[in-house]
Tab-separated table of C-alpha atoms (C1' of nucleotides) in Angstrom:
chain	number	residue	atom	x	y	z
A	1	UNK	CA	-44.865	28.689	1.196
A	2	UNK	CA	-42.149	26.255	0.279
A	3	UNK	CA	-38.314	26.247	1.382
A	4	UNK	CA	-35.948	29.375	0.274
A	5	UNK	CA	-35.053	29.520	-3.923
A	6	UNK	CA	-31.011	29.068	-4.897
A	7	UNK	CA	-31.852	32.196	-6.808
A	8	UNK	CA	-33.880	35.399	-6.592
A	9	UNK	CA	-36.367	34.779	-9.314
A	10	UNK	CA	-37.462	38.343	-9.611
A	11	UNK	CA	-33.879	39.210	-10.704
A	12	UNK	CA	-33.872	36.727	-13.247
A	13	UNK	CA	-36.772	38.192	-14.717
A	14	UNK	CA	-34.726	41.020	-14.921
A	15	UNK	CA	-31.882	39.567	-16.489
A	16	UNK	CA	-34.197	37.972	-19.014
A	17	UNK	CA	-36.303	41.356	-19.524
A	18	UNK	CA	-32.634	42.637	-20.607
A	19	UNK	CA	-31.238	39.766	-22.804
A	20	UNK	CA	-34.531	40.251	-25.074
A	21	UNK	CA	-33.570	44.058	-25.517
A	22	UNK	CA	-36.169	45.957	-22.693
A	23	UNK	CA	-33.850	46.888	-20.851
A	24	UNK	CA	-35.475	49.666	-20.753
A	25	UNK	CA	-38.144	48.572	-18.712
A	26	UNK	CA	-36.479	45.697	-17.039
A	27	UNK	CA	-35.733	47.992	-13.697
A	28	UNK	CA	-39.420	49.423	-13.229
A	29	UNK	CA	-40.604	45.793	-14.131
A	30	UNK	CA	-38.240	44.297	-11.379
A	31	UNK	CA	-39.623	46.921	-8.944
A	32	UNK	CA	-43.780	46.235	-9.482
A	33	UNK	CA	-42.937	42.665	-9.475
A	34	UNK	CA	-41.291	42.939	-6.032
A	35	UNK	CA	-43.851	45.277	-4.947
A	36	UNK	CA	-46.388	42.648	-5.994
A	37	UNK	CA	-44.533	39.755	-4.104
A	38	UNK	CA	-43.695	41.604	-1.241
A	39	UNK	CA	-47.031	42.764	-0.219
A	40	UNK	CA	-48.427	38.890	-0.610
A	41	UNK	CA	-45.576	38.485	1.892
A	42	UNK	CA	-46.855	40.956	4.353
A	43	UNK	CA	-50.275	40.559	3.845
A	44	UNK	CA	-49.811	36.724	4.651
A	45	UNK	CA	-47.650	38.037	8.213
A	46	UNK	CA	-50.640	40.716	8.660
A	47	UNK	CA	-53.268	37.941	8.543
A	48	UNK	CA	-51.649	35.014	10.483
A	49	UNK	CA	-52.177	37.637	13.516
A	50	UNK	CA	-55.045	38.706	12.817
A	51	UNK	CA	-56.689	35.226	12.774
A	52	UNK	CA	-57.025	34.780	16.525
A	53	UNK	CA	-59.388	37.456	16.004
A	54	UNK	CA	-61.769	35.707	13.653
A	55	UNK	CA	-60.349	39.106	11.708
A	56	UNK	CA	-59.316	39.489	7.755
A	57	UNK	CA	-57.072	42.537	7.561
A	58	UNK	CA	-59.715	44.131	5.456
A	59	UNK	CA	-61.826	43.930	8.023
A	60	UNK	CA	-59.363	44.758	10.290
A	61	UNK	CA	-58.910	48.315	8.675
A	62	UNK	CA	-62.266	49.029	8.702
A	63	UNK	CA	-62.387	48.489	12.339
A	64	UNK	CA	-59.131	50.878	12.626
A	65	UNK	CA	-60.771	53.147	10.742
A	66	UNK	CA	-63.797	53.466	13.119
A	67	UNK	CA	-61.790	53.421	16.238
A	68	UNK	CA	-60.473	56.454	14.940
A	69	UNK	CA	-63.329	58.506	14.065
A	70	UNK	CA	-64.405	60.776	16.749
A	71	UNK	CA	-68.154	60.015	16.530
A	72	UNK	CA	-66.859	56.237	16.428
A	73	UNK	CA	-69.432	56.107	13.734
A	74	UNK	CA	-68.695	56.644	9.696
A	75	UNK	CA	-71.050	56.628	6.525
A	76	UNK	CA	-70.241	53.706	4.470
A	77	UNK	CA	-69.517	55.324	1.938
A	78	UNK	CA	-66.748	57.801	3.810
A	79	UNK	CA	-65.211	54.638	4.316
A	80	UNK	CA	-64.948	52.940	0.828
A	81	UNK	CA	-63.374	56.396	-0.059
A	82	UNK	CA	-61.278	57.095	2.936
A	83	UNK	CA	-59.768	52.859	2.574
A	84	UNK	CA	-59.611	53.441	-1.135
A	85	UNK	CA	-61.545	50.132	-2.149
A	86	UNK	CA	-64.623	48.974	-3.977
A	87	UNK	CA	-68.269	50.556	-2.061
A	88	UNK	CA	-69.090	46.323	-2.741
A	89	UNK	CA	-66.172	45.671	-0.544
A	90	UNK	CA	-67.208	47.529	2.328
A	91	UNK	CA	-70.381	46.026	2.178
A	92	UNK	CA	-68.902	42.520	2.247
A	93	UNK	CA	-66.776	43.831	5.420
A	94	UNK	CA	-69.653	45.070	7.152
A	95	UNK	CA	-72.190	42.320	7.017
A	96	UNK	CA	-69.255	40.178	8.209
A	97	UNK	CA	-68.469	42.693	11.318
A	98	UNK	CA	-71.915	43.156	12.262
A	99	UNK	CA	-72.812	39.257	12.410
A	100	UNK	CA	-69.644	38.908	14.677
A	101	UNK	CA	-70.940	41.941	16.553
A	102	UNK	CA	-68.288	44.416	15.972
A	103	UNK	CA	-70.405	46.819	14.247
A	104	UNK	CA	-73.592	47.940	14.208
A	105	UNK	CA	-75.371	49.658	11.179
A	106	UNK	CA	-77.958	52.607	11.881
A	107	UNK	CA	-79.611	54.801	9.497
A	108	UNK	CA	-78.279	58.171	8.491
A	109	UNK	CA	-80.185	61.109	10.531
A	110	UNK	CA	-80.936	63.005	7.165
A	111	UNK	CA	-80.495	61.242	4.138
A	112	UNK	CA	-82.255	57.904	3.328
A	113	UNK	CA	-79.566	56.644	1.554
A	114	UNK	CA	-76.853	56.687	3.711
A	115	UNK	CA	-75.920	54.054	5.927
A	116	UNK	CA	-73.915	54.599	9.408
A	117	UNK	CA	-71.026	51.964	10.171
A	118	UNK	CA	-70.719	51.844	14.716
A	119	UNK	CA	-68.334	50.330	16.212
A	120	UNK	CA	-69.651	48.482	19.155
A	121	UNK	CA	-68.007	48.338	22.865
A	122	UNK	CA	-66.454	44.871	21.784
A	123	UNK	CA	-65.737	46.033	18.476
A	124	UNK	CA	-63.622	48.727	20.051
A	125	UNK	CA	-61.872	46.284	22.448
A	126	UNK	CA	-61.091	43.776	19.835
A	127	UNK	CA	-59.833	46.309	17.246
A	128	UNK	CA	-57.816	48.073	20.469
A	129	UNK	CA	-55.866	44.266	20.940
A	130	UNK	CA	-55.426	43.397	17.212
A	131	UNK	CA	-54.115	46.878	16.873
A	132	UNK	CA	-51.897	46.414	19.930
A	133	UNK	CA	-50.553	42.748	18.678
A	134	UNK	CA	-50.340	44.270	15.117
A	135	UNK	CA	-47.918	46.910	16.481
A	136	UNK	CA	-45.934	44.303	18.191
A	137	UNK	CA	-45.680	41.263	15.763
A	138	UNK	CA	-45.804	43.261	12.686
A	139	UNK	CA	-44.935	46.782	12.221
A	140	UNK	CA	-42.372	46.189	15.248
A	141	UNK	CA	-40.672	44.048	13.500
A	142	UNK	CA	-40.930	44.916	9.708
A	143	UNK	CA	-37.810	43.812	8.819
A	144	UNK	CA	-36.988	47.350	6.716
A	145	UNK	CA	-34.069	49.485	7.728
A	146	UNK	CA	-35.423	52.444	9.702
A	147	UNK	CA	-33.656	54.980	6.460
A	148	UNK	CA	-35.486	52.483	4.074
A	149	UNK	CA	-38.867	53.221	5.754
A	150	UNK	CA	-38.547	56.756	5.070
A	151	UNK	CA	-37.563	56.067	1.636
A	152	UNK	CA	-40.561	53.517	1.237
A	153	UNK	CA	-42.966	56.118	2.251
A	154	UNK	CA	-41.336	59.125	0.300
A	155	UNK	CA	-41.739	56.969	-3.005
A	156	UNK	CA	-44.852	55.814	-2.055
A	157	UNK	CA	-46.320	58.899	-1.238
A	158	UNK	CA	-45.174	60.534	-4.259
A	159	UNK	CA	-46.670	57.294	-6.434
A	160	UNK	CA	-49.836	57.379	-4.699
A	161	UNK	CA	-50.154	61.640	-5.392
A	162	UNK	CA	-49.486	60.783	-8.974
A	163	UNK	CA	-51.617	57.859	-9.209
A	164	UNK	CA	-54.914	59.925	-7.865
A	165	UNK	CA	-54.857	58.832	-4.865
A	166	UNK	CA	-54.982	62.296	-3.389
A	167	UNK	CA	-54.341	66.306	-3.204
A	168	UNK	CA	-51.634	67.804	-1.074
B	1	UNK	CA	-62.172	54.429	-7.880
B	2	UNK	CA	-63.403	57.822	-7.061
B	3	UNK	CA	-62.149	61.480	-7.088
B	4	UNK	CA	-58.665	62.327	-4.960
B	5	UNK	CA	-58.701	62.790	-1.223
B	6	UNK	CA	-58.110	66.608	0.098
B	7	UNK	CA	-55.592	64.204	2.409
B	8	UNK	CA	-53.815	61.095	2.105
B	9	UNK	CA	-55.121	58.910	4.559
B	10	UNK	CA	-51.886	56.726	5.032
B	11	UNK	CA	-50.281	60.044	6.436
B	12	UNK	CA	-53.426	60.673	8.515
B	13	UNK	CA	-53.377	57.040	9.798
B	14	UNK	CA	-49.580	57.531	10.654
B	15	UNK	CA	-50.356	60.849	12.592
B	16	UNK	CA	-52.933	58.799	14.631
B	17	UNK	CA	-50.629	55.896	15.272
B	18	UNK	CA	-48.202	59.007	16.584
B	19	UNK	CA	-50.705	60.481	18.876
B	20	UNK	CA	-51.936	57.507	20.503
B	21	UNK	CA	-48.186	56.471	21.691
B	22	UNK	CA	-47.364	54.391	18.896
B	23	UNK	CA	-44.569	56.408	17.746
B	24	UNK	CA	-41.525	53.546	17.233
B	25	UNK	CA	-43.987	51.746	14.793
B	26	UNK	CA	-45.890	54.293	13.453
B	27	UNK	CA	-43.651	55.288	9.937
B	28	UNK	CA	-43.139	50.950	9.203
B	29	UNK	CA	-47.296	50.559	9.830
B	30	UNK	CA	-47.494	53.603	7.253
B	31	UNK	CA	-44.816	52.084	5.131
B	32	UNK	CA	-46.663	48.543	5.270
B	33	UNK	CA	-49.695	50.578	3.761
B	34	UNK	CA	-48.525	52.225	1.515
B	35	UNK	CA	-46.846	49.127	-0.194
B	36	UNK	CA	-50.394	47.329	-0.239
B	37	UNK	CA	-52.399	50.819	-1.479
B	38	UNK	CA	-49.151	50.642	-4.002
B	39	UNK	CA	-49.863	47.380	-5.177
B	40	UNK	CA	-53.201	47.718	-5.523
B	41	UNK	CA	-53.324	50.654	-8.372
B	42	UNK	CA	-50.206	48.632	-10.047
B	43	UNK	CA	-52.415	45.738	-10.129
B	44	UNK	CA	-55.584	47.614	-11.587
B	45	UNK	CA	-53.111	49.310	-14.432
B	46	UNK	CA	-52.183	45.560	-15.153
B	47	UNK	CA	-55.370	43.762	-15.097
B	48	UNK	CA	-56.753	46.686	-17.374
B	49	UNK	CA	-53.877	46.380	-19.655
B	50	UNK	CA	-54.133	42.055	-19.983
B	51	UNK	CA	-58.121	42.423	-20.247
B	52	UNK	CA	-58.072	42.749	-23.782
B	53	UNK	CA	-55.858	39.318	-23.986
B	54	UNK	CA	-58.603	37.749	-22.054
B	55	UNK	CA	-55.969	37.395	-19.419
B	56	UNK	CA	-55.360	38.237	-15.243
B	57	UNK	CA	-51.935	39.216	-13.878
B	58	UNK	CA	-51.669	35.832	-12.391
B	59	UNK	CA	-52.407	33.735	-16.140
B	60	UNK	CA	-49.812	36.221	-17.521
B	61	UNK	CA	-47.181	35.913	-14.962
B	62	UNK	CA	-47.360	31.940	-16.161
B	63	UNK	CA	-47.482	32.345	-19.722
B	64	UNK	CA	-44.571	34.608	-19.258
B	65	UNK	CA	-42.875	32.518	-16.904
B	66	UNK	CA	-43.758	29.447	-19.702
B	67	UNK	CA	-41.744	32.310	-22.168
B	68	UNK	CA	-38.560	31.772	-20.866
B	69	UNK	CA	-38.313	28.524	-20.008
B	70	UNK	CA	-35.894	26.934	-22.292
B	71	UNK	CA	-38.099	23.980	-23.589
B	72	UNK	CA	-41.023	25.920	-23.433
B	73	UNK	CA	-42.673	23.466	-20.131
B	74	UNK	CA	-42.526	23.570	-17.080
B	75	UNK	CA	-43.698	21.136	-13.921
B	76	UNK	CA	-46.671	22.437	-11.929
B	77	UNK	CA	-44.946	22.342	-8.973
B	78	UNK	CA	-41.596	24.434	-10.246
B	79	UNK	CA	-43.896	26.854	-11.516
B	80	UNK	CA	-45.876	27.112	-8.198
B	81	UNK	CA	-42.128	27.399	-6.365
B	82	UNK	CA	-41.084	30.221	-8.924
B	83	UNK	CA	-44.293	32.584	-8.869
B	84	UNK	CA	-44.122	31.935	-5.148
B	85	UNK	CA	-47.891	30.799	-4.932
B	86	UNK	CA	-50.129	28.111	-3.877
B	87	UNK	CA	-50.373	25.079	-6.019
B	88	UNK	CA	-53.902	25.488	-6.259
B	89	UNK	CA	-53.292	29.108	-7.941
B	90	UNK	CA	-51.560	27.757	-10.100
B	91	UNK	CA	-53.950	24.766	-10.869
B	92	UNK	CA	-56.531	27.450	-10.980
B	93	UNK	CA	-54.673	29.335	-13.422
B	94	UNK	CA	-53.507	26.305	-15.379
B	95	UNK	CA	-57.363	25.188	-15.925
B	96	UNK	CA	-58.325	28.849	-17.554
B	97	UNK	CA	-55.377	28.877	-19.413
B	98	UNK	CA	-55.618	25.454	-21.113
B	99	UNK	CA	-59.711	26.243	-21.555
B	100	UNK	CA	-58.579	29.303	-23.602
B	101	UNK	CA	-55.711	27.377	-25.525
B	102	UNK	CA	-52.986	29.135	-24.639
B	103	UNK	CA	-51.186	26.060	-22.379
B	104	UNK	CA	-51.796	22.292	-22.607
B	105	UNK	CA	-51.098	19.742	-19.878
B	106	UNK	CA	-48.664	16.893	-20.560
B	107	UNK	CA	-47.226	14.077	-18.864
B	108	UNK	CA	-44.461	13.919	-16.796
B	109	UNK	CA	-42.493	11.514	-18.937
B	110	UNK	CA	-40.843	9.972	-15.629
B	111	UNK	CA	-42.534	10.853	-12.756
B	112	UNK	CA	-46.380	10.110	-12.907
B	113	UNK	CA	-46.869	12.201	-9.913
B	114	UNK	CA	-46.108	15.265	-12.171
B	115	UNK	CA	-47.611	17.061	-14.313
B	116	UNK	CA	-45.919	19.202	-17.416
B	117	UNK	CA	-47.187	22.348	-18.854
B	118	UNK	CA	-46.267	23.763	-22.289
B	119	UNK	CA	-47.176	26.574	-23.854
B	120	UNK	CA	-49.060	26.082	-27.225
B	121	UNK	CA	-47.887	28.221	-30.192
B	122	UNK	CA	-50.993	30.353	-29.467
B	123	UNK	CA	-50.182	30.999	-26.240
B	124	UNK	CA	-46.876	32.221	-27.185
B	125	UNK	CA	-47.979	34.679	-29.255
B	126	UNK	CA	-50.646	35.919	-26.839
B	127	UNK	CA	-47.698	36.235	-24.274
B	128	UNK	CA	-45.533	38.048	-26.471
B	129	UNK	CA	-48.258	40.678	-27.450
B	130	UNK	CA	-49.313	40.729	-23.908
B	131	UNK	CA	-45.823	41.605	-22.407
B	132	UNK	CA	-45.406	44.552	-25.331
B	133	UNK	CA	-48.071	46.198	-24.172
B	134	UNK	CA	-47.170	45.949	-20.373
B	135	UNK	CA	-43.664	47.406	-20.891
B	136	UNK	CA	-45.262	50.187	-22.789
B	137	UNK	CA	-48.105	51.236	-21.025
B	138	UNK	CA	-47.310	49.939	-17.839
B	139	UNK	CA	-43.385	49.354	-16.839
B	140	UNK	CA	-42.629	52.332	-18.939
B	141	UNK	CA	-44.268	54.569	-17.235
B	142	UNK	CA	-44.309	53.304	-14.046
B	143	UNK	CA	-44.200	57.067	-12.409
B	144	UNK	CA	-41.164	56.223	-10.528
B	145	UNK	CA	-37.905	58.448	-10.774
B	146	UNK	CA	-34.958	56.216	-12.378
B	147	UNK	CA	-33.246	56.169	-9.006
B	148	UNK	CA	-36.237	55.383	-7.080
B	149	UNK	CA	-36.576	52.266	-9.498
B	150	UNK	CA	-32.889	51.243	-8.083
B	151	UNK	CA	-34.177	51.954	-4.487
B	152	UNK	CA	-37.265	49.759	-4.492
B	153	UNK	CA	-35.533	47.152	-6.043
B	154	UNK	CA	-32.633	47.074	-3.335
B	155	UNK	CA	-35.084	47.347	-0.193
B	156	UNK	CA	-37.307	44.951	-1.644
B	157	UNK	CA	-35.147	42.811	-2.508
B	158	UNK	CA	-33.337	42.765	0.899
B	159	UNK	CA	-36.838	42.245	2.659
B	160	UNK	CA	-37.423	39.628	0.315
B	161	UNK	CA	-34.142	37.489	1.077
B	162	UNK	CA	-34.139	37.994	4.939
B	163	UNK	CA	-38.248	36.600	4.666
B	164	UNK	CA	-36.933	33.246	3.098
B	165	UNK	CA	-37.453	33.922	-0.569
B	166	UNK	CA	-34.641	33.041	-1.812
B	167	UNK	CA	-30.906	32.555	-0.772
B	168	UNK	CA	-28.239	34.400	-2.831
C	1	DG	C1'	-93.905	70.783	-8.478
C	2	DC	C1'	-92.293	67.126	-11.199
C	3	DA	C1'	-89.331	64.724	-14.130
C	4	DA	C1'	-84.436	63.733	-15.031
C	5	DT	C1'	-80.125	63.014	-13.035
C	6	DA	C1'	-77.046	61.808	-9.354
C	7	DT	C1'	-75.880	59.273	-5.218
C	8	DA	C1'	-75.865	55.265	-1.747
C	9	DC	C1'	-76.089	50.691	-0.826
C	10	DT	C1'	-76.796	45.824	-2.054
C	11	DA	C1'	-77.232	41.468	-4.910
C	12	DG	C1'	-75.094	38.366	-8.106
C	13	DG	C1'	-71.171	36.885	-10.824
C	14	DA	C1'	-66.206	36.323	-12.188
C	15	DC	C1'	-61.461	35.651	-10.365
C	16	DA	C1'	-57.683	35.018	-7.301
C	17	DT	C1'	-55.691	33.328	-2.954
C	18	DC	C1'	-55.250	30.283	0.759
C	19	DC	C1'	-56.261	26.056	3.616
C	20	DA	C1'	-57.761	21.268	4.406
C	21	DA	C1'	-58.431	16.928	2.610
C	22	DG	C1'	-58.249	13.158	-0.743
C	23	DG	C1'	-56.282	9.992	-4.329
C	24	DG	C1'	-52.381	8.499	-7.016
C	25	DT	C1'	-47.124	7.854	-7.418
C	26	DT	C1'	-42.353	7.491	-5.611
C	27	DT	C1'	-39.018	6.884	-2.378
C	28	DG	C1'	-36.687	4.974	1.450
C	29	DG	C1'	-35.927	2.284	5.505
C	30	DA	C1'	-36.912	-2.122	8.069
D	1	DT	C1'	-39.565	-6.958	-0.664
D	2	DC	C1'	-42.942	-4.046	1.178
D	3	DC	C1'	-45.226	-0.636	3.736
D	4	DA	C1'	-44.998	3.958	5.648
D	5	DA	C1'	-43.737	8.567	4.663
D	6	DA	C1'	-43.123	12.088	1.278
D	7	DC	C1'	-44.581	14.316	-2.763
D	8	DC	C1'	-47.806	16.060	-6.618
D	9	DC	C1'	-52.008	17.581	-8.181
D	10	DT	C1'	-56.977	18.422	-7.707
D	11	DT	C1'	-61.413	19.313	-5.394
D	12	DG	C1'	-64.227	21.953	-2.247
D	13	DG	C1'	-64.813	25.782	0.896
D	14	DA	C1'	-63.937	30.476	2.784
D	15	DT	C1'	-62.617	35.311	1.838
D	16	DG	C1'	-61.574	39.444	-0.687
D	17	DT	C1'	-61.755	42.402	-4.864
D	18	DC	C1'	-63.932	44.259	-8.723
D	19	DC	C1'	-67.797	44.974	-12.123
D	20	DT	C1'	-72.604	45.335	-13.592
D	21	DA	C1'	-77.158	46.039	-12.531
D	22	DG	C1'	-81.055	47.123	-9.572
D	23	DT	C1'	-83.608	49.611	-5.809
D	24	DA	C1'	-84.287	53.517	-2.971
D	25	DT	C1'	-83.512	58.302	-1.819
D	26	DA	C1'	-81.800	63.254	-2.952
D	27	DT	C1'	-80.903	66.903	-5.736
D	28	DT	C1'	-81.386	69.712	-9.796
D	29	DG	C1'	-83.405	71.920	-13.612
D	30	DC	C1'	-87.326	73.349	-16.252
DNA sequence: GCAATATACTAGGACATCCAAGGGTTTGGA
DNA sequence: TCCAAACCCTTGGATGTCCTAGTATATTGC
């Protein structure tokens, strides 16, 4: 956005959190807020590479997703559960996908309600360069200590199992 | 959203990224996921918390920001460089917030180019009720271990000084 | 077998974020 | 002094997310 702070303003939160007597909560405050900050940061990185694509990284996992299905093929609503978002969203995803011609939708074989999510041969080769210029730009280059990754997705994980997010 | 997974599809995703090659960038792409699945349910716990304010994390994060300011006002533009968003988030935010009372617009007494804002009396109440709640429901029991806390907040913090957040 | 309930997707609305562009104000160099 | 460049805020547009409600199809229970 704008040129570096003097000071890490998440920290003074902190500080202030603890001069007005919660200290404590001041630590797990300081951690969502930097959780909060530092996913706008990589969201922003994930989407700047993205954009040659005409691709949103929400569309972008939904493309993932597909390429990863055996079939190549998923019922929407397999993948509003399987991405963790709103059914709505997927919807918004799709009709955006299929008018660029990245996905096609069919009807479900046997039940009337369902709705089948393709990927199409371009929609495979785009999602197979994104993914490969996503590896490179991105998660190559993370900017997290290999020991801290591990940590991140111990923590995580165990968050996420706690939150609901799933049984293992 | 809906019932847990039998599986948590970050560690599936990860396993995929390892079978297709992708091995050096698999565990940071699973990390990067995790941190924006993370921030998602943090955000939902907030937004449900704030709703009954008639408030969204982002109109909080100003009032609160508004809190602690010494004189109680603060330019747009330092409070657009402190929450680390667009100026038009926070003119966004700024608009709702002086619609509902809680902020008023002032002046820049030297600079016309600027514009002040202040928190009205109501508004400091709201933010004071509004940041009770969120330490109790929310920051204290955030679900992560005490040391954990002290982890997140040192890899976070490092990732967010070496992406030009802030020099210290 | 049929009505009541549950499930799947979509339409419309509220919010937030960013970008691009425009209008007003200040600053700084010729 | 004066005009160009820099800065501040706002407007308008695109996208994503969620919620609520509505339509269509399946499933269940009596």
């Amino acid at each position: 956005m704008g040129a570096p702070l003097p000071r890490d303003p998440i920290a003074d939160a902190q500080h202030n959190w603890e001069e007005r007597g919660w200290s404590d909560v001041a630590a797990p405050m300081a951690a969502i807020t930097a959780i909060m900050r530092t996913q706008q940061i990589l969201l922003a990185r994930i989407e700047s590479v993205l954009k040659p694509f005409g691709l949103t990284f929400a569309r972008y996992e939904l493309l993932a997703l597909l390429s990863f299905a055996r079939s190549g093929a998923l019922p929407m609503n397999k993948a509003s559960a399987l991405l963790q978002v709103h059914p709505t969203s997927v919807t918004n995803a799709v009709d955006r996908l299929e008018r660029a011609g990245l996905v096609a939708r069919s009807p479900h074989p046997t039940d009337g309600r369902t709705t089948l999510i393709e990927l199409t041969s371009e929609g495979r080769t785009v999602a197979k360069r994104a993914t490969a210029v996503l590896n490179s730009e991105v998660f190559g280059q993370s900017g997290f200590e290999s020991a801290d990754v591990d940590q991140l997705i111990r923590i995580l994980g165990s968050f996420r199992r706690n939150a609901g997010d799933f049984t293992d």
